[in-house]
Short mmCIF file of C-alpha atoms and ligand atoms in Angstrom, two decimals:
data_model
loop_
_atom_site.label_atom_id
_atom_site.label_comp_id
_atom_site.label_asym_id
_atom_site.label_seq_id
_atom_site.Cartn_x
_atom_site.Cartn_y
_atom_site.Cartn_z
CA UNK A 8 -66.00 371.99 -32.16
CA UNK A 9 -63.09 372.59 -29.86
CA UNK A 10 -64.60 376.28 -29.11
CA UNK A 11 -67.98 374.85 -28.11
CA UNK A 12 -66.39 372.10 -25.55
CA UNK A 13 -63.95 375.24 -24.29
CA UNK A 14 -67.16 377.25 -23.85
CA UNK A 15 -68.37 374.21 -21.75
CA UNK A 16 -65.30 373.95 -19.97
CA UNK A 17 -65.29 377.66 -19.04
CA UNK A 18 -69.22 377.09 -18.31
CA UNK A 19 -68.08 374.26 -15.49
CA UNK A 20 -65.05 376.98 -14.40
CA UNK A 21 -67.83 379.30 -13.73
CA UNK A 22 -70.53 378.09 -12.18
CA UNK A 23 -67.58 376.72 -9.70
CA UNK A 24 -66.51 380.22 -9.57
CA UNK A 25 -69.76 381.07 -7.48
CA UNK A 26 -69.21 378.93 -4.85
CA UNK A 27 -67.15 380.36 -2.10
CA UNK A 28 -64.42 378.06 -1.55
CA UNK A 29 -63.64 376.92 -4.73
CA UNK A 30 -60.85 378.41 -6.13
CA UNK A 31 -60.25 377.38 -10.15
CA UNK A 32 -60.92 373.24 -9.87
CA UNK A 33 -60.28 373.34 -6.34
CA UNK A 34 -62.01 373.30 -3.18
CA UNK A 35 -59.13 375.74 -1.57
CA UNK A 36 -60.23 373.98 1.86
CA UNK A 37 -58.79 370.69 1.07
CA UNK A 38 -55.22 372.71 0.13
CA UNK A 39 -52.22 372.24 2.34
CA UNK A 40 -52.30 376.62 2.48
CA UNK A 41 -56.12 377.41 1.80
CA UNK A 42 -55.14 381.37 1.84
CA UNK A 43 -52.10 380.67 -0.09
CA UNK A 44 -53.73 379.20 -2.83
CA UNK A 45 -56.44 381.56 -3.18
CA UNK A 46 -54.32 384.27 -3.06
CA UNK A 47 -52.11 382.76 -5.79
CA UNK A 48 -55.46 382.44 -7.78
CA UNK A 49 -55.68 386.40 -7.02
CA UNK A 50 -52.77 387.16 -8.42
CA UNK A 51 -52.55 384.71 -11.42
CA UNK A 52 -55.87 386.26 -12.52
CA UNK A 53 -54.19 389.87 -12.28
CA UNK A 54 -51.12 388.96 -14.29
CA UNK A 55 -54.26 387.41 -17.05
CA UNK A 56 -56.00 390.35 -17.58
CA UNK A 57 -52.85 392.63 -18.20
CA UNK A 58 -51.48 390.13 -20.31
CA UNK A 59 -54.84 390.34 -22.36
CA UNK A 60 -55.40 394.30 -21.98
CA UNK A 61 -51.65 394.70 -22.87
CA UNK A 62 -50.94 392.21 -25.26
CA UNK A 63 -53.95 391.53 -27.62
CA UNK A 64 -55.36 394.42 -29.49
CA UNK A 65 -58.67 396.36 -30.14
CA UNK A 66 -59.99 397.32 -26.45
CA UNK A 67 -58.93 394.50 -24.40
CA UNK A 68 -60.20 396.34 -20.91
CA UNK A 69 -63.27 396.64 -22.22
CA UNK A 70 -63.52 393.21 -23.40
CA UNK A 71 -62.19 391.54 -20.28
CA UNK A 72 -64.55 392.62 -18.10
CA UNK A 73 -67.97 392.17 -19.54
CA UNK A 74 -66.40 388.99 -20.31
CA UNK A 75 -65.09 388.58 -16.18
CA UNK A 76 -62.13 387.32 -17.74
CA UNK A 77 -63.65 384.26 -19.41
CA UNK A 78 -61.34 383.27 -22.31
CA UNK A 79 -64.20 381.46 -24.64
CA UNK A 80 -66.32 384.76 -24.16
CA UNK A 81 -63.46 386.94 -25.13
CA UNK A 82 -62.68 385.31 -28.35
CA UNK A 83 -66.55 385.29 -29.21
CA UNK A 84 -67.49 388.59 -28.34
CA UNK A 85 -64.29 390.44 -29.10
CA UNK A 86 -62.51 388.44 -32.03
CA UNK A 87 -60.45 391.42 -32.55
CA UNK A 88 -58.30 390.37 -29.66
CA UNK A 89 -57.44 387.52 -31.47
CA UNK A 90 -57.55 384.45 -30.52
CA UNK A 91 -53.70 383.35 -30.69
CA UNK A 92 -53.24 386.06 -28.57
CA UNK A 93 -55.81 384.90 -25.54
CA UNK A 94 -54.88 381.97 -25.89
CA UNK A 95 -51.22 382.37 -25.46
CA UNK A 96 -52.11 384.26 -21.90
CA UNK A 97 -54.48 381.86 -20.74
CA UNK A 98 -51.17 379.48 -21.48
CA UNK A 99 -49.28 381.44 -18.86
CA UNK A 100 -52.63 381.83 -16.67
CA UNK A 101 -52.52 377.74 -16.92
CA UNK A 102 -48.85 377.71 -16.09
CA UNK A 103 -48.89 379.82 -12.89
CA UNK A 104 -51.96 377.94 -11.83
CA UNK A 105 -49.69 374.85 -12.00
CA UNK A 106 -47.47 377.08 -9.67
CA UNK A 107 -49.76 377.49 -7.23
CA UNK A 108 -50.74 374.23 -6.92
CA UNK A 109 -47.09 372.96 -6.64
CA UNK A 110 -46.86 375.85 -3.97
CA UNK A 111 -49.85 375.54 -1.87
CA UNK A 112 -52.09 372.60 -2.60
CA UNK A 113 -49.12 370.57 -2.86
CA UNK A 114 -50.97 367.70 -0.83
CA UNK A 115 -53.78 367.27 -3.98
CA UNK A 116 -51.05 366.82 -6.70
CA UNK A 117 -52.81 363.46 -8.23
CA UNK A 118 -55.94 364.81 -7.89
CA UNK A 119 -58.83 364.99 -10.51
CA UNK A 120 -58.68 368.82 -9.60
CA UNK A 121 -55.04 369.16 -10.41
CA UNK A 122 -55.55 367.07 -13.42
CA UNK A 123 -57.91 369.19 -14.67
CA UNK A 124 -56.06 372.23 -14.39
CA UNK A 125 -52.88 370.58 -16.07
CA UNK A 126 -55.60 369.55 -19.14
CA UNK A 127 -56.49 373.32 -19.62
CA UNK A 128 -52.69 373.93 -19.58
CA UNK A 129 -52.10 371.18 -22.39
CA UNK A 130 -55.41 372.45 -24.52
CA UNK A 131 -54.32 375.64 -24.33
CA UNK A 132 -50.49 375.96 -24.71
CA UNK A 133 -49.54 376.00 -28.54
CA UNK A 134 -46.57 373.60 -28.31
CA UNK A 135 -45.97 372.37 -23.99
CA UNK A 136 -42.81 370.94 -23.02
CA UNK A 137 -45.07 367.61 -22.03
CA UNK A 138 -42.05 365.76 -20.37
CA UNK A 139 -41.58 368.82 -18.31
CA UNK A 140 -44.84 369.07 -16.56
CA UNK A 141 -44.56 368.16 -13.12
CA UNK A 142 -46.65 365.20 -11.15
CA UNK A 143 -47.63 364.32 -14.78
CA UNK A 144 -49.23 361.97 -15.72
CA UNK A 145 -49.94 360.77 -11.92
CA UNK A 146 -47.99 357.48 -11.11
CA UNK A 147 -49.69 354.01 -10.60
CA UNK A 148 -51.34 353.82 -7.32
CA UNK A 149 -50.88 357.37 -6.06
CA UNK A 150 -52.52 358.43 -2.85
CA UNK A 151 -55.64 361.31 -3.18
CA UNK A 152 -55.33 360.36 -6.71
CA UNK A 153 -58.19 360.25 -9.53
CA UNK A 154 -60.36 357.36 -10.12
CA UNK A 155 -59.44 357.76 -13.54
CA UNK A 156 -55.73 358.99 -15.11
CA UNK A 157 -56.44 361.49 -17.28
CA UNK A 158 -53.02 362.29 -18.04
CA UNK A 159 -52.36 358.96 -19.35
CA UNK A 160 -55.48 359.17 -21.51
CA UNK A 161 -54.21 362.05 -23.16
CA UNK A 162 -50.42 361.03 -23.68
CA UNK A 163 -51.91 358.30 -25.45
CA UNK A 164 -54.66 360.30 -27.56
CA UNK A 165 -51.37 362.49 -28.52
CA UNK A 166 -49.12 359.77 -29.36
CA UNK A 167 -51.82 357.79 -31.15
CA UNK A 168 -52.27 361.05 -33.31
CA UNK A 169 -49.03 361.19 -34.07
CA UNK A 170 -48.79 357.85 -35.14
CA UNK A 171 -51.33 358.31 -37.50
CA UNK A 172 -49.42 360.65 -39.03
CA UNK A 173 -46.26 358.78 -39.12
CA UNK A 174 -47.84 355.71 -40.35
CA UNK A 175 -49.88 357.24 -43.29
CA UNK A 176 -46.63 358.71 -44.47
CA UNK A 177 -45.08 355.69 -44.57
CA UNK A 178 -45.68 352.96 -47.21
CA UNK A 179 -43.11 350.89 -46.52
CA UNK A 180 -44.74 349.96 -43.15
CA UNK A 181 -46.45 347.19 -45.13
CA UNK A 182 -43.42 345.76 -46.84
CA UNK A 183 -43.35 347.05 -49.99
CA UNK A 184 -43.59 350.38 -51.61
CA UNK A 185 -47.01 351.43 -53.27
CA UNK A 186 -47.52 353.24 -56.95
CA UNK A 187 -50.67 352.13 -57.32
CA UNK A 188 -53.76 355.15 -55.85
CA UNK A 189 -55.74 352.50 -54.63
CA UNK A 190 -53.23 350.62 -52.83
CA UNK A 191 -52.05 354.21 -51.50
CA UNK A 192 -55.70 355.40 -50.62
CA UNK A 193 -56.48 351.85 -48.61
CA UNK A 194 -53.31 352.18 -46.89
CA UNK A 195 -54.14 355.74 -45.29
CA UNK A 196 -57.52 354.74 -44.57
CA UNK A 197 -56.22 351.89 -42.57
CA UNK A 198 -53.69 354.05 -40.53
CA UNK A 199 -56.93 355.81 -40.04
CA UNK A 200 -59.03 353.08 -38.54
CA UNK A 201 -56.44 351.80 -36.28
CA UNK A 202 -56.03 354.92 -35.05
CA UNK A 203 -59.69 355.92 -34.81
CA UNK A 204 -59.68 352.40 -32.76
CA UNK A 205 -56.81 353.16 -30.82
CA UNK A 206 -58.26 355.92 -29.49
CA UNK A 207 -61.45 354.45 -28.11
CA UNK A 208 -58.88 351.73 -26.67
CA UNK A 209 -56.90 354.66 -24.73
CA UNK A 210 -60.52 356.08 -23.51
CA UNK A 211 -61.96 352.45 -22.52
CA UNK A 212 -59.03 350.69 -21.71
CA UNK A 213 -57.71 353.33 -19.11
CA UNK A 214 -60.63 354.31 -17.61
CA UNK A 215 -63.50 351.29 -17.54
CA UNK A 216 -65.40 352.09 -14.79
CA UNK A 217 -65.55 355.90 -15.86
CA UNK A 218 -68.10 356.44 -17.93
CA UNK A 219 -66.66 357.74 -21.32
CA UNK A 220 -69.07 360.99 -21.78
CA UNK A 221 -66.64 362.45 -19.14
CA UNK A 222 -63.80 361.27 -20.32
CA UNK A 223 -64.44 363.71 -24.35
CA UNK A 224 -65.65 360.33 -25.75
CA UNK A 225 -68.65 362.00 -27.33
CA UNK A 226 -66.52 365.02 -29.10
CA UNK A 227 -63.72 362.21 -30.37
CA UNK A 228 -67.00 360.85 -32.27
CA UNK A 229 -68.23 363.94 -33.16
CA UNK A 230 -65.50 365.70 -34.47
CA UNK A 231 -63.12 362.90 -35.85
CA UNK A 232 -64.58 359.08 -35.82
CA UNK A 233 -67.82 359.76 -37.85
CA UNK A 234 -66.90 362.04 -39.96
CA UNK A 235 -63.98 359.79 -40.57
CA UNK A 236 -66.63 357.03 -41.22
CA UNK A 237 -65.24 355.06 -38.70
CA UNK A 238 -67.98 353.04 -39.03
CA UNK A 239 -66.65 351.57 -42.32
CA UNK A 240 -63.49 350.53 -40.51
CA UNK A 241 -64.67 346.88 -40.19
CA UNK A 242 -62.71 345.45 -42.95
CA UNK A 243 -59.81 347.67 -42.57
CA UNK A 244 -59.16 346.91 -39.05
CA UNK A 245 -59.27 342.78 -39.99
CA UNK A 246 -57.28 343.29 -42.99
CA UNK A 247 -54.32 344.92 -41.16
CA UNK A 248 -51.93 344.43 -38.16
CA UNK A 249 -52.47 347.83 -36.49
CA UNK A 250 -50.17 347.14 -33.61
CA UNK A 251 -47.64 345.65 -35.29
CA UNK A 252 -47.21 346.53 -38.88
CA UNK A 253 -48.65 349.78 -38.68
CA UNK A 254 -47.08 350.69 -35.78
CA UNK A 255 -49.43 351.62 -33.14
CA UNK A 256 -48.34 348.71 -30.55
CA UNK A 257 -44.89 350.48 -30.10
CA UNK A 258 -45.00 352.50 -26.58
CA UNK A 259 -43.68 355.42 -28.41
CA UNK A 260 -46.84 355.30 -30.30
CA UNK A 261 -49.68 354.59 -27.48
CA UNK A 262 -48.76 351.10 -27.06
CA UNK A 263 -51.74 349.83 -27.51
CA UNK A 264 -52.69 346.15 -28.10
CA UNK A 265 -56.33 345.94 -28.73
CA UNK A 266 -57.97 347.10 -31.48
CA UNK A 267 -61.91 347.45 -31.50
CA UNK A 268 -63.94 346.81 -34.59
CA UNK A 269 -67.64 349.20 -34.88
CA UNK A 270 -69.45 346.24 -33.67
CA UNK A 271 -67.79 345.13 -30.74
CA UNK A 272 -67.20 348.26 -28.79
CA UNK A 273 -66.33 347.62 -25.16
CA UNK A 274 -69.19 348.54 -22.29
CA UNK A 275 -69.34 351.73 -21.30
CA UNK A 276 -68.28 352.51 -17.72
CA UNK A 277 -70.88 354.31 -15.05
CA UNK A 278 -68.90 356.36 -12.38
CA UNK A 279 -68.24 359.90 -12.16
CA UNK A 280 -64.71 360.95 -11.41
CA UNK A 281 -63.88 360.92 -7.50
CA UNK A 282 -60.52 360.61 -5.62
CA UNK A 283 -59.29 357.41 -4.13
CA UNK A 284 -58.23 356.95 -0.35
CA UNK A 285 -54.57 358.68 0.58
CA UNK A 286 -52.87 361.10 2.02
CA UNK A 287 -49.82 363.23 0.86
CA UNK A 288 -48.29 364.58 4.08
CA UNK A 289 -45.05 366.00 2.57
CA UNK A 290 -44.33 367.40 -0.57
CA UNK A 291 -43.41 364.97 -3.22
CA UNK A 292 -41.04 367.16 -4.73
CA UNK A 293 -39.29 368.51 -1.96
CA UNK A 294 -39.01 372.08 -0.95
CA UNK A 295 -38.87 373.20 -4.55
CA UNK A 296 -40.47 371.90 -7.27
CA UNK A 297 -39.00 372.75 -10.31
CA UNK A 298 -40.78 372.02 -13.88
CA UNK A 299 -40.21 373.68 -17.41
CA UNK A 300 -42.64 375.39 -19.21
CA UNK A 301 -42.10 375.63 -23.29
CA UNK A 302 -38.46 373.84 -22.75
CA UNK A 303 -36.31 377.08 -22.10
CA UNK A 304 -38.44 378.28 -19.30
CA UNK A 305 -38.18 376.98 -15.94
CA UNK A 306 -40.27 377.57 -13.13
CA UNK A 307 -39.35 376.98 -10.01
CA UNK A 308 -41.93 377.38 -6.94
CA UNK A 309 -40.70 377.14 -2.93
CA UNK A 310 -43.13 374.82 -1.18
CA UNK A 311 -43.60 376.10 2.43
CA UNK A 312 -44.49 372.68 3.73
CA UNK A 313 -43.31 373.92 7.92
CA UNK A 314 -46.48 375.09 9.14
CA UNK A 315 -48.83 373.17 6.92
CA UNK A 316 -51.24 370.56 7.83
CA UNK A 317 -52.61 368.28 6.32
CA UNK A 318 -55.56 365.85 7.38
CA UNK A 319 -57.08 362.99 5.68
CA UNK A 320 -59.25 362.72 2.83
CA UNK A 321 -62.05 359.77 2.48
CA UNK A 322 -62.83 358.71 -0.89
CA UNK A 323 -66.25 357.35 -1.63
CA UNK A 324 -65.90 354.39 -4.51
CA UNK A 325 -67.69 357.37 -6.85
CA UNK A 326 -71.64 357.63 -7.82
CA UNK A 327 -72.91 355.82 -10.20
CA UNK A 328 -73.78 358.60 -13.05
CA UNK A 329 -76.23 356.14 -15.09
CA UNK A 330 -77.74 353.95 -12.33
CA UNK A 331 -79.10 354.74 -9.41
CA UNK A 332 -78.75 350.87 -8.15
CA UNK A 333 -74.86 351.84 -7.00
CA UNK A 334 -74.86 349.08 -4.86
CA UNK A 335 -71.35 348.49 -6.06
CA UNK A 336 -70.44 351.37 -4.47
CA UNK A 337 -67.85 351.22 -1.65
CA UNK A 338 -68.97 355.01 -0.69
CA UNK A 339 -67.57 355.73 3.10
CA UNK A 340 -69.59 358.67 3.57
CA UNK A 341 -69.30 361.93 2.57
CA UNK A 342 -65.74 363.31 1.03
CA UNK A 343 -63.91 366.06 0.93
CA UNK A 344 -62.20 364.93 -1.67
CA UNK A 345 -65.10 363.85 -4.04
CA UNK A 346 -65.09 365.67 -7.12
CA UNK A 347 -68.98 367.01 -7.72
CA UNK A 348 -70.59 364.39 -10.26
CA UNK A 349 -71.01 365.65 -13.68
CA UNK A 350 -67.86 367.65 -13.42
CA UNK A 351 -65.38 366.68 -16.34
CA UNK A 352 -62.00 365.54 -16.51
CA UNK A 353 -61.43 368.64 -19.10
CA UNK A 354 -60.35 366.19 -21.39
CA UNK A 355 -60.95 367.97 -25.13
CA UNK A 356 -60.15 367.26 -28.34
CA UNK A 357 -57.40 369.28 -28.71
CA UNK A 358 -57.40 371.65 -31.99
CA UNK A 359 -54.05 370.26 -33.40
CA UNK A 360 -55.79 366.94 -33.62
CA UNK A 361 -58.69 367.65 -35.69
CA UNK A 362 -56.39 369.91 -38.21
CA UNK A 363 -54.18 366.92 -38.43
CA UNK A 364 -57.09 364.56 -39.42
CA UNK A 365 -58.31 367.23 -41.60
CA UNK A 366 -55.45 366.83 -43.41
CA UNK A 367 -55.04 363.70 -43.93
CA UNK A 368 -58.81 363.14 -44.90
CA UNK A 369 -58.23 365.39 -47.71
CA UNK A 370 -55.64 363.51 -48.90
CA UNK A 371 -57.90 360.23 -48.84
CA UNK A 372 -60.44 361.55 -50.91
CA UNK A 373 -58.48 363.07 -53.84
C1 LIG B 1 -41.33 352.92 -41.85
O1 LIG B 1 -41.74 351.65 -41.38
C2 LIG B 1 -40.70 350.70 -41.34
C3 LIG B 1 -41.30 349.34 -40.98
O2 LIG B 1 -42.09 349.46 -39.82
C4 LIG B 1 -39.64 351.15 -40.37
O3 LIG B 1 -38.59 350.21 -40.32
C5 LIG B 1 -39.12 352.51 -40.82
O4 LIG B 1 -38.19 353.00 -39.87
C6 LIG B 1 -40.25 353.50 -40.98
N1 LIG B 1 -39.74 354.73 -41.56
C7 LIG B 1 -39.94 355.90 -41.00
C8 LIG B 1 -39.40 357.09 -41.75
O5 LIG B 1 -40.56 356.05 -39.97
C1 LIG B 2 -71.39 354.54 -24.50
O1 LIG B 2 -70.75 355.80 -24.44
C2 LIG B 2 -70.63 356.45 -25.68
C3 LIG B 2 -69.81 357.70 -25.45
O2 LIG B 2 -70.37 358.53 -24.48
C4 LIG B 2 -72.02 356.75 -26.23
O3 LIG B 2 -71.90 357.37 -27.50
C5 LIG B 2 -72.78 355.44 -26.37
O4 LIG B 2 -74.08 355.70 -26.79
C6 LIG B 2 -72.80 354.69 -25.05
N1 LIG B 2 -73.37 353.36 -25.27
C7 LIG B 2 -74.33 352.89 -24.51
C8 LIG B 2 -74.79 351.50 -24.84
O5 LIG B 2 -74.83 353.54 -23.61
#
């Protein structure tokens, strides 16, 4: 599951690939140091393919370019290379691609662009420092920022997930402790279900107007909430105080405060994602932005902000994916900044998740 929506991902990286001037997510144009940033790109791509030809094993050269460097086409073709190990440079490739952004392209920092390219860095990086990732998640009412905040959508997902985790373990949650199987085996299926809910409440309650195809709603069903028969979670979700006894009100854990039931799912949302009015004229962080990678690791990137320039970008109010009546559409002509419909937010289900479910599935059905 999470190769085929990588595959996707790398599909969208590539068919942006052939247009000249998009560089990675970006349209290098709209970048405070167009040639800066590409450049970056150049060289982040250089230090990728000896990390892969030097690193992972069994003709890595070869590999990488039939593959032009595509990570999801590696590990199919070549599975020799190993997968831990392609991953692990496409970690740094992520990383440096931060870099450049923070370096050149300061000006789109709460972009959907740059929140992509953090996404890839968090799906593909075994164990991020999350607290050290810089412009992350974008702040409340940021200007040039994304319709929808992705990054908050996945700091919940991963706190949710955790919670899940914490809660199943953890009987005395409901005042008392359990000997009984059943009483054990309704329990976890209940942390379950108000998790499974919490996540569609991080999805629809960030992002309403987005519709939720873009935001991984469809792989969350797919590879977690039906075949964790979340449509049986009805009764479980009445039964039990998911945000307060089990937990998954606390902030720590998602903070979220309203639980779904499978029939009464909130209405889907229609736009694409698209960046809202704003400039960013100097660099938020200053002339160096510093930001740690893996907690020991710290990278710090000079911003030449002197000769830069940076003019305006007009947001449209985003298209209407579903309709074609957008008449709600504030749309101010055409945008620079206006991500291309249909692109995601590279949102995924990240791996960890669905071996963590796994798990505790298993344990349900003994
Ligand atoms: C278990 O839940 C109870 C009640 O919510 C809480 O006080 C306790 O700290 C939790 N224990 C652990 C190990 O998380
Ligand atoms: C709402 O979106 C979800 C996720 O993409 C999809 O599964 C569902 O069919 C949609 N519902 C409607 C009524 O379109």
């Amino acid at each position: 599951m999470s190769v085929s929506s990588r595959a996707l991902l790398a599909l969208v990286a590539l068919s942006s690939m052939s247009l000249a001037k998009e560089v990675g997510y970006f349209d290098s144009s709209s970048c405070a140091d167009p040639k800066g940033f590409a450049s970056c790109y150049e060289n982040v791509d250089t230090t990728y393919a000896n990390c892969v030809n030097n690193n992972c094993a069994g003709g890595g050269e070869l590999c990488y370019s039939s593959c032009g460097g595509s990570t999801s086409c590696m590990n199919e073709q070549c599975p020799g290379l190993g997968i831990d190990c392609t991953k692990a440079c496409e970690c740094e490739r992520s990383a440096l691609q931060i870099d450049c952004a923070g370096q050149s392209c300061w000006n789109r920092v709460y972009s959907c662009e740059y929140q992509a390219t953090v996404l890839d860095y968090l799906s593909f990086c075994s164990s991020p420092d999350r607290d050290g990732l810089p412009y992350w998640p974008t702040p409340d009412d940021a200007p040039d920022s994304c319709s929808c905040n992705t990054g908050q959508i996945e700091q919940k997902e991963y706190l949710i997930v955790n919670q899940m985790d914490v809660c199943s373990n953890n009987q005395t949650n409901i005042g008392r402790i359990m000997t009984d199987v059943d009483a054990i085996t309704e329990y976890g299926q209940a942390c379950v279900c108000c998790a499974f809910s919490a996540i569609i409440s991080a999805i629809w309650g960030t992002c309403p107007d987005t519709q939720p195809s873009l935001l991984a709603a469809d792989e969350w069903f797919a590879g977690l909430l039906n075949p964790g028969h979340w449509e049986d979670c009805g009764p479980f979700l009445e039964k039990y105080d998911c945000g307060g006894d089990l937990g998954f009100g606390r902030i720590d854990a998602g903070g979220i405060t309203k639980f779904y039931t499978p029939g009464s799912l909130p209405t889907n949302g229609t736009k694409s994602l698209y960046n809202v009015d704003g400039v960013i004229s100097n660099p938020v962080s200053g002339d160096v932005l510093t930001w740690t990678f893996r907690s020991t690791l710290v990278h710090a990137v000079t911003v030449p902000s002197a000769d830069a320039t940076v003019t305006g970008t007009k947001a449209t109010g985003g298209s209407d994916v579903t309709a074609a009546t957008a008449a709600a559409s504030t749309a101010t002509g055409k945008a620079e900044s206006d991500v291309k419909p249909g692109m995601g937010s590279s949102l995924i289900v990240p791996s960890w998740t669905i071996a963590g479910i796994v798990g505790i599935l298993v344990l349900l059905t003994l």
